[in-house]
Amino acid sequence: MVGLALEGGGAKGAYQVGAYMALKKYHIKVDAVTGTSIGALNAALIASKDEKLMYLLWKDATMSELLGIDEEKLEAIKKEGISITGIKDAFIEIYKIFKNKGIDVSNYRALVRNNVDESKLRKSRIKYGLTTLKLKELQQMNVELKQIPKGQVHDYIVASSFLPIFKKEKLIDDNYYLDGGFYNLSPVDMLVEMGCDKIFVININGIGHRKKINTQDVEIIEVKSKKNLGSIILFNKESIHNNMTYGYYDTLKVLNKIDGFDYYFTRKSNVFYKKLNKTIEKDFYGAVSALMGTKNEKDCTIKAIEYVLKSQNKTDLKEYSIKDCVKEIKKENSDNIIIRYIKSLNI
């Protein structure tokens, strides 16, 4: 059985959308999916086979819809910088939260209810589970769908996502709950208990506790970004798009469908890279390889190109062609050893 574990991380959950799209592109069928916090919401949509709805939800998401925070006002404050007006507006927004003793969760609750079809979820062949923390006696809860009473799926998803910044309210059976990340940020253990022997873990650098479990007989495949995915609360359409893109390409990299370290390149064989380097003088190649800290032609070529892309502030949100990069760099007029090396490559 193949499992998918989606950890908590608020707005960074957009990364999981891109990751799942990459898995789906290469026909990796998920038999069970578990989630914590925002991962619980994404997991419910995946288990319901509503991945298109999940994509549209994130693509169009705003802080106002999710948290009731005035996104336009915050953006204006950021652009205006530190000024009397900006400080005043910021304090007004913060005061609203304190006056209400936290952020009202009604926006998030409505979003969950409007997007998660409980009936569809229960009919799905894909197993579903989430984590939360019951404040009474600090009861740690791994909850499978079959354990959730009918009509309460939305409440459990909200309970799994209930951060301390939210306005305190009773959610299920007259009890208070807290974000599942405080107990089990990445619910891999649930998937093991469900019988999964191959588990994809989408790590979004969420805040919380990762349980140590025995995965000796389980293949764990972790997808994790090297990039800063931003805040768990503050976001805009650009950051959502970027995180979905990173999730997509990082997953393709883990699946060995594309190459790269800090950038993304169309995958080529080791033979291709040997041919690129075949006319380069041995000592010169050795010097560049030592400088790059690499042991083969493929890694040396890629790291050298990435060095130039970084120096040129090129975007890391696209898939590059090695040949096209080499052709462009050959136009450079520079004595830099890395650029001289790339210009010497045989294309």
Coordinates of N, CA and C in Angstrom, one line a residue, residues 2 31 53 67 72 94-95 106 118 121 136 158-159 178 204 209 215-216 245 258 265 285 307 314 323 342:
V2 N 0.4 2.3 -0.7 CA 1.1 3.5 -0.8 C 0.4 4.6 0.0
D31 N -3.1 5.0 -1.6 CA -4.1 4.1 -1.0 C -4.6 4.7 0.3
L53 N -10.3 20.7 -7.3 CA -10.9 21.7 -6.4 C -9.8 22.2 -5.4
L67 N -8.6 33.6 7.2 CA -8.4 34.1 8.5 C -9.1 35.4 8.9
E72 N -5.4 43.3 1.8 CA -5.1 44.6 1.1 C -4.4 45.6 2.0
I94 N -4.0 44.5 14.7 CA -3.6 43.7 15.8 C -4.6 43.8 17.0
Y95 N -5.1 45.1 17.2 CA -6.1 45.3 18.2 C -7.4 44.5 18.0
S106 N -14.3 31.4 12.0 CA -15.5 31.1 11.2 C -15.2 31.1 9.7
E118 N -18.2 15.5 2.6 CA -18.1 14.4 3.5 C -18.6 13.1 2.9
L121 N -16.1 11.8 0.5 CA -14.9 11.3 1.3 C -15.2 9.9 1.8
K136 N -8.6 18.8 27.0 CA -8.9 18.1 28.3 C -8.0 16.9 28.5
V158 N -11.2 21.2 11.3 CA -11.0 22.5 12.0 C -10.3 22.2 13.3
A159 N -10.6 21.2 14.1 CA -9.9 20.8 15.3 C -8.5 20.5 15.1
L178 N -6.8 21.5 20.0 CA -5.6 22.3 19.5 C -5.0 21.6 18.3
I204 N 6.9 20.4 5.0 CA 6.8 21.8 4.6 C 7.4 22.7 5.7
H209 N 5.8 18.9 16.6 CA 6.5 17.7 17.1 C 6.4 16.6 16.1
T215 N 10.1 2.6 11.5 CA 9.7 2.4 10.0 C 10.7 1.5 9.3
Q216 N 11.2 0.5 10.1 CA 12.2 -0.4 9.6 C 11.7 -1.2 8.3
T245 N 4.7 25.6 -7.1 CA 5.7 25.3 -8.1 C 6.8 24.5 -7.5
I258 N 13.5 14.8 -13.0 CA 14.3 16.0 -13.4 C 15.6 16.0 -12.5
F265 N 16.4 21.0 -13.9 CA 16.8 20.8 -15.2 C 16.2 19.5 -15.8
Y285 N 39.5 20.2 -15.8 CA 38.2 19.6 -15.2 C 38.4 19.3 -13.7
Y307 N 25.7 27.8 -10.5 CA 26.6 28.9 -10.0 C 26.3 30.2 -10.8
K314 N 18.8 34.4 -11.8 CA 17.8 33.8 -12.6 C 16.8 33.1 -11.7
K323 N 21.4 22.2 -22.4 CA 22.0 22.8 -23.7 C 21.7 24.2 -23.9
I342 N 32.3 26.1 -18.5 CA 31.0 25.9 -19.2 C 31.2 26.2 -20.7

